[in-house]
Amino acid sequence: MSDRNYLLLTPGPLTTSDGVKQAMLFDSCTWDEDYNLGVVQSIRRQLVALATQSAGYTAVLLQGSGSFAVEGVLGTVIGPQDKLLIVNNGAYGARMAEMARLMDIGHRVFDCGEVNEPDVAALEAVLKSDARISHIAMVHCETTTGMLNPLQKVAGLAARNGKTFIVDAMSSFGGIPLDVDALGIDFLISSANKCIQGVPGFAFVIARRRELEKCAGRSRSLSLDLYAQWRCMEDHGGKWRFTSPTHTVLAFAQALRELEQEGGVAARHRRYQANQRRLVAGMRGLGFAPLLDDALHSPIITAFHSPQAPTYRFAEFYRRLKQQGFVIYPGKVSQSDCFRIGNIGEIYLQDIERLLAAVGQAMYWER
């Protein structure tokens, strides 16, 4: 298999279908009604429908990667008198803290360590001790390790204490069922190139309308002003304030059609779960130990301890797998030597079986 055809076993960008790729072969004008009213507005409606049946939500699309949208939310939603509590147990929680620092947003970091889920009782104690905290932000699926954080528990905590709840659902939305209204999520952030299985180019925010309406004139950025982008899309039939990533948007529209054809989020979740369980069982059979306890695993990506062999080098292992048509991810955990394998995207059980066979052939070190 040539390196143009390998499977991306990553948390995104990921392997896309032929249909998604083909959708990008059409050129669109950013001012055209067929594009804005017919495609962009339809996407916005479909995203809200995937997230909830409540009429109190809206969707905003924003150019750039998922981190652009996270920064757009933090910089637009949190006012100068507000204070943000960031739940941090990985690189993406830490990234939110860095954004808050650079934008001079009042914040406090609740650091759990990279392999621990947040202690909700300890979180509540922090809220009780600091009356200034107005917002809570948490990553749902922390792909640093593959951990699935306890969304329902932290959402309940935010609701009990009257806090605005921001969720980075970058690597979970579209692949794990949830209802933003039932959970009390005020702002959910995700990206085109994750579980909906589109391609990179834009991110999106599903926002509680009454909370977004409070944010006029608050943004710390011109380009990342979430409120201004929303108003432009609302007032001008799906028009983006600045150049729209048209080909990525067309690919995403096709990806949404394919999600529906698969049976929706619940069916996709079952496929991802089956992939991940087979992956872990097969890797254990080959002698690899997962970094996390099984109860903490998401169905998105799994971290494995690196072999404790003097001759093992990740770069060589990676190269051998890529030669067989598979691309995996290096580790991102500061305290453990590990690597990661994702199983989302256009990946099925037969692909996991082929990967396991390839891993067996790529194990060049002494065991």
Tab-separated table of C-alpha atoms in Angstrom:
chain	number	residue	atom	x	y	z
A	1	MET	CA	0.000	0.000	0.000
A	2	SER	CA	1.425	3.403	-0.929
A	3	ASP	CA	1.696	6.112	1.690
A	4	ARG	CA	-1.120	7.930	-0.120
A	5	ASN	CA	-3.575	5.220	0.941
A	6	TYR	CA	-2.769	4.493	4.557
A	7	LEU	CA	-5.414	4.425	7.273
A	8	LEU	CA	-5.166	7.233	9.814
A	9	LEU	CA	-5.554	5.659	13.247
A	10	THR	CA	-5.606	9.029	14.958
A	11	PRO	CA	-8.176	11.220	16.732
A	12	GLY	CA	-8.468	13.477	13.649
A	13	PRO	CA	-7.792	14.288	10.928
A	14	LEU	CA	-8.962	10.807	10.168
A	15	THR	CA	-9.664	8.475	7.297
A	16	THR	CA	-12.660	9.732	5.337
A	17	SER	CA	-14.989	8.004	2.913
A	18	ASP	CA	-14.750	8.285	-0.854
A	19	GLY	CA	-18.026	10.205	-0.798
A	20	VAL	CA	-16.627	12.855	1.537
A	21	LYS	CA	-13.545	13.231	-0.635
A	22	GLN	CA	-15.612	13.504	-3.814
A	23	ALA	CA	-17.828	16.208	-2.320
A	24	MET	CA	-14.843	18.561	-2.409
A	25	LEU	CA	-14.576	18.407	-6.206
A	26	PHE	CA	-17.188	21.169	-6.540
A	27	ASP	CA	-16.342	24.881	-6.337
A	28	SER	CA	-18.747	27.161	-4.436
A	29	CYS	CA	-19.096	30.911	-4.174
A	30	THR	CA	-19.216	32.243	-0.618
A	31	TRP	CA	-21.966	34.725	-1.567
A	32	ASP	CA	-24.169	32.236	-3.391
A	33	GLU	CA	-27.556	31.406	-1.855
A	34	ASP	CA	-27.312	27.773	-2.931
A	35	TYR	CA	-24.225	27.528	-0.738
A	36	ASN	CA	-25.225	29.680	2.242
A	37	LEU	CA	-28.936	28.933	2.469
A	38	GLY	CA	-28.775	25.449	0.990
A	39	VAL	CA	-25.641	24.087	2.657
A	40	VAL	CA	-24.453	26.238	5.574
A	41	GLN	CA	-27.865	26.829	7.122
A	42	SER	CA	-28.760	23.176	6.692
A	43	ILE	CA	-25.574	22.152	8.488
A	44	ARG	CA	-26.366	24.500	11.354
A	45	ARG	CA	-29.834	23.008	11.760
A	46	GLN	CA	-28.534	19.450	11.581
A	47	LEU	CA	-25.860	20.094	14.202
A	48	VAL	CA	-28.411	21.402	16.667
A	49	ALA	CA	-30.670	18.417	15.941
A	50	LEU	CA	-27.778	16.040	16.673
A	51	ALA	CA	-27.186	17.792	19.997
A	52	THR	CA	-30.731	18.228	21.333
A	53	GLN	CA	-34.416	18.524	20.554
A	54	SER	CA	-34.563	21.806	22.489
A	55	ALA	CA	-35.368	24.979	20.558
A	56	GLY	CA	-33.102	26.980	22.852
A	57	TYR	CA	-29.858	26.229	21.002
A	58	THR	CA	-28.112	27.493	17.909
A	59	ALA	CA	-24.978	26.530	15.970
A	60	VAL	CA	-22.089	28.755	14.891
A	61	LEU	CA	-19.415	27.661	12.403
A	62	LEU	CA	-15.948	29.161	12.727
A	63	GLN	CA	-12.956	28.948	10.376
A	64	GLY	CA	-9.891	27.077	11.660
A	65	SER	CA	-9.118	24.072	13.803
A	66	GLY	CA	-10.947	23.048	16.940
A	67	SER	CA	-8.575	25.084	19.085
A	68	PHE	CA	-9.670	28.221	17.196
A	69	ALA	CA	-13.245	27.603	18.335
A	70	VAL	CA	-12.191	26.860	21.918
A	71	GLU	CA	-10.315	30.152	21.986
A	72	GLY	CA	-13.285	31.880	20.357
A	73	VAL	CA	-15.620	30.606	23.074
A	74	LEU	CA	-13.338	31.483	25.977
A	75	GLY	CA	-12.544	34.908	24.543
A	76	THR	CA	-16.171	35.752	23.759
A	77	VAL	CA	-18.158	34.149	26.554
A	78	ILE	CA	-16.159	35.015	29.656
A	79	GLY	CA	-16.488	38.641	30.685
A	80	PRO	CA	-13.924	40.788	32.525
A	81	GLN	CA	-15.642	40.221	35.882
A	82	ASP	CA	-16.043	36.472	35.365
A	83	LYS	CA	-13.758	33.650	36.455
A	84	LEU	CA	-13.257	30.312	34.721
A	85	LEU	CA	-12.587	26.993	36.442
A	86	ILE	CA	-10.704	24.698	34.039
A	87	VAL	CA	-10.759	20.947	34.676
A	88	ASN	CA	-7.365	19.727	33.477
A	89	ASN	CA	-6.235	16.136	33.025
A	90	GLY	CA	-4.378	16.332	29.735
A	91	ALA	CA	-2.876	18.440	26.993
A	92	TYR	CA	-6.173	19.969	25.882
A	93	GLY	CA	-7.248	21.080	29.343
A	94	ALA	CA	-3.773	22.575	29.664
A	95	ARG	CA	-4.279	24.316	26.312
A	96	MET	CA	-7.420	25.998	27.620
A	97	ALA	CA	-5.428	27.235	30.602
A	98	GLU	CA	-2.794	28.659	28.270
A	99	MET	CA	-5.473	30.418	26.238
A	100	ALA	CA	-6.976	31.917	29.387
A	101	ARG	CA	-3.570	33.139	30.507
A	102	LEU	CA	-2.736	34.768	27.177
A	103	MET	CA	-6.141	36.472	26.972
A	104	ASP	CA	-5.891	37.646	30.581
A	105	ILE	CA	-9.049	35.779	31.544
A	106	GLY	CA	-9.551	35.260	35.246
A	107	HIS	CA	-9.210	31.538	35.800
A	108	ARG	CA	-8.293	28.708	38.127
A	109	VAL	CA	-7.021	25.292	37.063
A	110	PHE	CA	-8.239	22.144	38.781
A	111	ASP	CA	-5.384	19.765	37.984
A	112	CYS	CA	-6.302	16.073	38.189
A	113	GLY	CA	-3.100	14.543	36.811
A	114	GLU	CA	-3.033	12.982	33.374
A	115	VAL	CA	-4.374	9.534	34.256
A	116	ASN	CA	-7.073	10.473	36.755
A	117	GLU	CA	-10.646	11.535	36.220
A	118	PRO	CA	-11.797	14.616	38.121
A	119	ASP	CA	-12.933	14.215	41.716
A	120	VAL	CA	-16.355	15.878	41.621
A	121	ALA	CA	-16.527	16.355	45.394
A	122	ALA	CA	-13.177	18.150	45.342
A	123	LEU	CA	-14.371	20.242	42.399
A	124	GLU	CA	-17.455	21.264	44.337
A	125	ALA	CA	-15.298	22.259	47.285
A	126	VAL	CA	-13.345	24.576	44.977
A	127	LEU	CA	-16.589	26.172	43.794
A	128	LYS	CA	-17.761	26.700	47.363
A	129	SER	CA	-14.442	28.300	48.297
A	130	ASP	CA	-14.336	30.754	45.382
A	131	ALA	CA	-17.511	32.717	44.771
A	132	ARG	CA	-15.992	34.491	41.765
A	133	ILE	CA	-16.058	31.332	39.640
A	134	SER	CA	-18.811	31.790	37.080
A	135	HIS	CA	-17.887	29.254	34.358
A	136	ILE	CA	-16.594	25.676	34.259
A	137	ALA	CA	-14.766	24.261	31.230
A	138	MET	CA	-13.840	20.615	30.667
A	139	VAL	CA	-12.655	18.377	27.846
A	140	HIS	CA	-15.069	15.464	27.350
A	141	CYS	CA	-12.721	13.009	25.620
A	142	GLU	CA	-9.125	13.868	26.547
A	143	THR	CA	-7.227	12.336	23.649
A	144	THR	CA	-3.893	12.788	25.450
A	145	THR	CA	-4.699	9.459	27.073
A	146	GLY	CA	-8.040	8.436	25.578
A	147	MET	CA	-9.869	9.176	28.823
A	148	LEU	CA	-13.599	9.814	28.769
A	149	ASN	CA	-14.273	12.353	31.488
A	150	PRO	CA	-17.464	12.081	33.623
A	151	LEU	CA	-19.569	14.566	31.697
A	152	GLN	CA	-22.852	13.908	33.464
A	153	LYS	CA	-21.344	14.319	36.936
A	154	VAL	CA	-19.560	17.571	36.137
A	155	ALA	CA	-22.630	18.881	34.294
A	156	GLY	CA	-24.707	18.165	37.398
A	157	LEU	CA	-22.143	20.004	39.504
A	158	ALA	CA	-22.330	23.054	37.232
A	159	ALA	CA	-26.140	23.028	37.304
A	160	ARG	CA	-26.343	22.687	41.095
A	161	ASN	CA	-24.047	25.638	41.536
A	162	GLY	CA	-25.464	27.866	38.798
A	163	LYS	CA	-22.318	27.912	36.653
A	164	THR	CA	-22.097	28.303	32.894
A	165	PHE	CA	-20.783	25.020	31.492
A	166	ILE	CA	-18.388	24.884	28.524
A	167	VAL	CA	-17.495	21.494	27.038
A	168	ASP	CA	-14.709	20.757	24.599
A	169	ALA	CA	-16.382	17.811	22.862
A	170	MET	CA	-13.889	17.893	20.023
A	171	SER	CA	-13.318	14.141	19.882
A	172	SER	CA	-16.681	12.937	21.138
A	173	PHE	CA	-19.520	14.864	19.477
A	174	GLY	CA	-21.084	12.792	16.734
A	175	GLY	CA	-19.511	9.611	18.088
A	176	ILE	CA	-20.931	9.472	21.609
A	177	PRO	CA	-24.630	10.167	22.267
A	178	LEU	CA	-25.397	13.225	24.403
A	179	ASP	CA	-28.099	15.859	24.854
A	180	VAL	CA	-26.741	19.329	25.584
A	181	ASP	CA	-30.010	20.580	27.058
A	182	ALA	CA	-30.551	17.575	29.324
A	183	LEU	CA	-26.955	17.881	30.541
A	184	GLY	CA	-27.143	21.644	30.969
A	185	ILE	CA	-24.247	22.346	28.592
A	186	ASP	CA	-24.210	25.994	27.573
A	187	PHE	CA	-21.447	25.852	24.952
A	188	LEU	CA	-20.303	22.656	23.225
A	189	ILE	CA	-17.310	22.845	20.878
A	190	SER	CA	-16.315	20.346	18.195
A	191	SER	CA	-14.642	20.169	14.806
A	192	ALA	CA	-15.421	19.073	11.253
A	193	ASN	CA	-12.662	16.467	11.140
A	194	LYS	CA	-13.613	14.352	14.138
A	195	CYS	CA	-16.480	11.927	14.752
A	196	ILE	CA	-18.739	13.357	12.069
A	197	GLN	CA	-15.899	12.292	9.742
A	198	GLY	CA	-15.412	15.383	7.634
A	199	VAL	CA	-12.109	17.060	6.782
A	200	PRO	CA	-10.179	19.856	8.552
A	201	GLY	CA	-11.047	23.491	7.919
A	202	PHE	CA	-13.667	24.648	10.403
A	203	ALA	CA	-14.973	24.031	13.890
A	204	PHE	CA	-18.404	24.677	15.358
A	205	VAL	CA	-20.070	25.673	18.590
A	206	ILE	CA	-23.513	24.555	19.713
A	207	ALA	CA	-24.608	27.315	22.070
A	208	ARG	CA	-27.493	28.001	24.361
A	209	ARG	CA	-29.060	30.952	22.602
A	210	ARG	CA	-29.818	33.017	25.712
A	211	GLU	CA	-26.208	32.715	26.880
A	212	LEU	CA	-24.754	33.631	23.498
A	213	GLU	CA	-27.018	36.682	23.306
A	214	LYS	CA	-25.233	38.102	26.369
A	215	CYS	CA	-21.881	38.179	24.579
A	216	ALA	CA	-22.235	41.168	22.248
A	217	GLY	CA	-19.103	43.313	22.241
A	218	ARG	CA	-17.257	41.095	24.685
A	219	SER	CA	-14.796	39.300	22.391
A	220	ARG	CA	-11.075	39.793	22.851
A	221	SER	CA	-10.515	39.072	19.134
A	222	LEU	CA	-11.857	40.277	15.791
A	223	SER	CA	-11.629	36.992	13.862
A	224	LEU	CA	-12.625	34.779	16.792
A	225	ASP	CA	-15.654	36.796	17.875
A	226	LEU	CA	-18.211	34.030	18.291
A	227	TYR	CA	-21.118	36.420	18.815
A	228	ALA	CA	-20.335	38.468	15.691
A	229	GLN	CA	-19.991	35.298	13.599
A	230	TRP	CA	-23.334	34.068	14.895
A	231	ARG	CA	-25.101	37.341	14.168
A	232	CYS	CA	-23.707	37.383	10.630
A	233	MET	CA	-24.948	33.852	9.985
A	234	GLU	CA	-28.321	34.624	11.560
A	235	ASP	CA	-28.859	37.933	9.791
A	236	HIS	CA	-27.449	37.076	6.357
A	237	GLY	CA	-28.702	33.563	5.642
A	238	GLY	CA	-25.617	31.549	6.556
A	239	LYS	CA	-23.007	34.063	5.378
A	240	TRP	CA	-19.603	33.839	7.068
A	241	ARG	CA	-17.966	37.130	8.104
A	242	PHE	CA	-14.710	36.180	6.405
A	243	THR	CA	-13.852	33.689	3.643
A	244	SER	CA	-15.688	30.426	4.137
A	245	PRO	CA	-13.793	27.106	3.760
A	246	THR	CA	-16.200	26.072	1.017
A	247	HIS	CA	-14.744	22.686	0.084
A	248	THR	CA	-14.544	21.620	3.726
A	249	VAL	CA	-18.160	22.680	4.235
A	250	LEU	CA	-19.330	20.612	1.252
A	251	ALA	CA	-17.402	17.620	2.586
A	252	PHE	CA	-19.040	18.079	5.971
A	253	ALA	CA	-22.512	18.178	4.445
A	254	GLN	CA	-21.771	14.825	2.824
A	255	ALA	CA	-20.362	13.475	6.099
A	256	LEU	CA	-23.610	14.397	7.847
A	257	ARG	CA	-25.567	12.482	5.180
A	258	GLU	CA	-23.353	9.449	5.743
A	259	LEU	CA	-23.815	9.690	9.511
A	260	GLU	CA	-27.569	9.519	8.995
A	261	GLN	CA	-27.186	6.585	6.592
A	262	GLU	CA	-25.146	4.713	9.190
A	263	GLY	CA	-27.981	5.041	11.681
A	264	GLY	CA	-27.038	8.206	13.513
A	265	VAL	CA	-24.820	8.848	16.496
A	266	ALA	CA	-25.956	5.726	18.387
A	267	ALA	CA	-24.952	3.423	15.518
A	268	ARG	CA	-21.629	5.177	15.044
A	269	HIS	CA	-20.976	4.909	18.774
A	270	ARG	CA	-21.552	1.152	18.632
A	271	ARG	CA	-19.065	0.831	15.754
A	272	TYR	CA	-16.438	2.866	17.576
A	273	GLN	CA	-16.974	0.831	20.752
A	274	ALA	CA	-16.582	-2.452	18.869
A	275	ASN	CA	-13.411	-1.169	17.191
A	276	GLN	CA	-11.883	-0.046	20.484
A	277	ARG	CA	-12.707	-3.218	22.399
A	278	ARG	CA	-11.226	-5.429	19.680
A	279	LEU	CA	-8.175	-3.182	19.483
A	280	VAL	CA	-7.492	-3.414	23.225
A	281	ALA	CA	-8.081	-7.162	23.343
A	282	GLY	CA	-5.833	-7.731	20.335
A	283	MET	CA	-3.051	-5.468	21.589
A	284	ARG	CA	-3.131	-7.173	24.980
A	285	GLY	CA	-2.750	-10.481	23.167
A	286	LEU	CA	0.382	-9.084	21.545
A	287	GLY	CA	1.784	-8.021	24.923
A	288	PHE	CA	0.833	-4.327	24.999
A	289	ALA	CA	-0.749	-2.867	28.139
A	290	PRO	CA	-3.185	0.069	27.967
A	291	LEU	CA	-2.195	3.153	29.939
A	292	LEU	CA	-5.621	3.592	31.557
A	293	ASP	CA	-7.942	1.276	33.425
A	294	ASP	CA	-10.654	-0.040	31.112
A	295	ALA	CA	-13.371	1.878	33.004
A	296	LEU	CA	-11.757	5.180	31.961
A	297	HIS	CA	-11.391	4.402	28.250
A	298	SER	CA	-13.257	6.320	25.589
A	299	PRO	CA	-14.229	4.563	22.346
A	300	ILE	CA	-12.147	7.133	20.436
A	301	ILE	CA	-8.423	6.548	21.032
A	302	THR	CA	-6.356	4.358	23.346
A	303	ALA	CA	-2.908	4.939	24.817
A	304	PHE	CA	-0.599	1.927	25.207
A	305	HIS	CA	2.598	1.658	27.221
A	306	SER	CA	5.676	1.417	25.026
A	307	PRO	CA	7.534	-1.901	25.134
A	308	GLN	CA	10.243	-2.034	27.792
A	309	ALA	CA	12.853	-3.324	25.369
A	310	PRO	CA	16.270	-1.699	24.866
A	311	THR	CA	15.938	-1.867	21.090
A	312	TYR	CA	12.424	-0.384	20.875
A	313	ARG	CA	12.124	2.979	19.138
A	314	PHE	CA	8.732	4.508	18.364
A	315	ALA	CA	9.993	6.033	15.116
A	316	GLU	CA	10.986	2.611	13.792
A	317	PHE	CA	7.744	0.987	14.953
A	318	TYR	CA	5.801	3.826	13.297
A	319	ARG	CA	7.760	3.437	10.057
A	320	ARG	CA	7.113	-0.306	9.873
A	321	LEU	CA	3.389	0.154	10.448
A	322	LYS	CA	3.201	2.943	7.878
A	323	GLN	CA	4.861	0.666	5.314
A	324	GLN	CA	1.944	-1.717	5.872
A	325	GLY	CA	-0.613	1.069	5.472
A	326	PHE	CA	-1.323	2.250	9.040
A	327	VAL	CA	-0.479	5.541	10.761
A	328	ILE	CA	-0.617	5.694	14.561
A	329	TYR	CA	0.061	8.529	17.019
A	330	PRO	CA	3.014	9.186	19.320
A	331	GLY	CA	2.375	9.557	23.031
A	332	LYS	CA	1.569	12.884	24.651
A	333	VAL	CA	1.642	11.904	28.319
A	334	SER	CA	4.433	13.635	30.200
A	335	GLN	CA	4.949	10.945	32.854
A	336	SER	CA	4.664	7.777	30.736
A	337	ASP	CA	6.356	6.444	27.608
A	338	CYS	CA	3.432	5.461	25.425
A	339	PHE	CA	1.867	5.654	21.981
A	340	ARG	CA	-1.750	6.012	20.878
A	341	ILE	CA	-4.035	4.273	18.403
A	342	GLY	CA	-7.333	5.785	17.317
A	343	ASN	CA	-10.205	3.851	15.816
A	344	ILE	CA	-12.600	6.541	14.591
A	345	GLY	CA	-13.257	7.629	11.029
A	346	GLU	CA	-13.951	5.270	8.149
A	347	ILE	CA	-12.562	2.351	10.189
A	348	TYR	CA	-14.292	-0.992	10.703
A	349	LEU	CA	-13.577	-4.228	12.547
A	350	GLN	CA	-11.848	-5.742	9.534
A	351	ASP	CA	-9.459	-2.784	9.549
A	352	ILE	CA	-8.667	-3.384	13.222
A	353	GLU	CA	-7.943	-7.038	12.443
A	354	ARG	CA	-5.565	-6.007	9.648
A	355	LEU	CA	-3.894	-3.521	11.979
A	356	LEU	CA	-3.317	-6.167	14.648
A	357	ALA	CA	-1.706	-8.431	12.086
A	358	ALA	CA	0.500	-5.520	10.991
A	359	VAL	CA	1.511	-4.767	14.592
A	360	GLY	CA	2.565	-8.376	15.015
A	361	GLN	CA	4.782	-8.102	11.930
A	362	ALA	CA	6.212	-4.727	13.018
A	363	MET	CA	7.429	-5.979	16.409
A	364	TYR	CA	11.130	-6.173	15.607
A	365	TRP	CA	12.410	-5.931	19.203
A	366	GLU	CA	13.149	-8.836	21.525
A	367	ARG	CA	10.264	-9.862	23.717
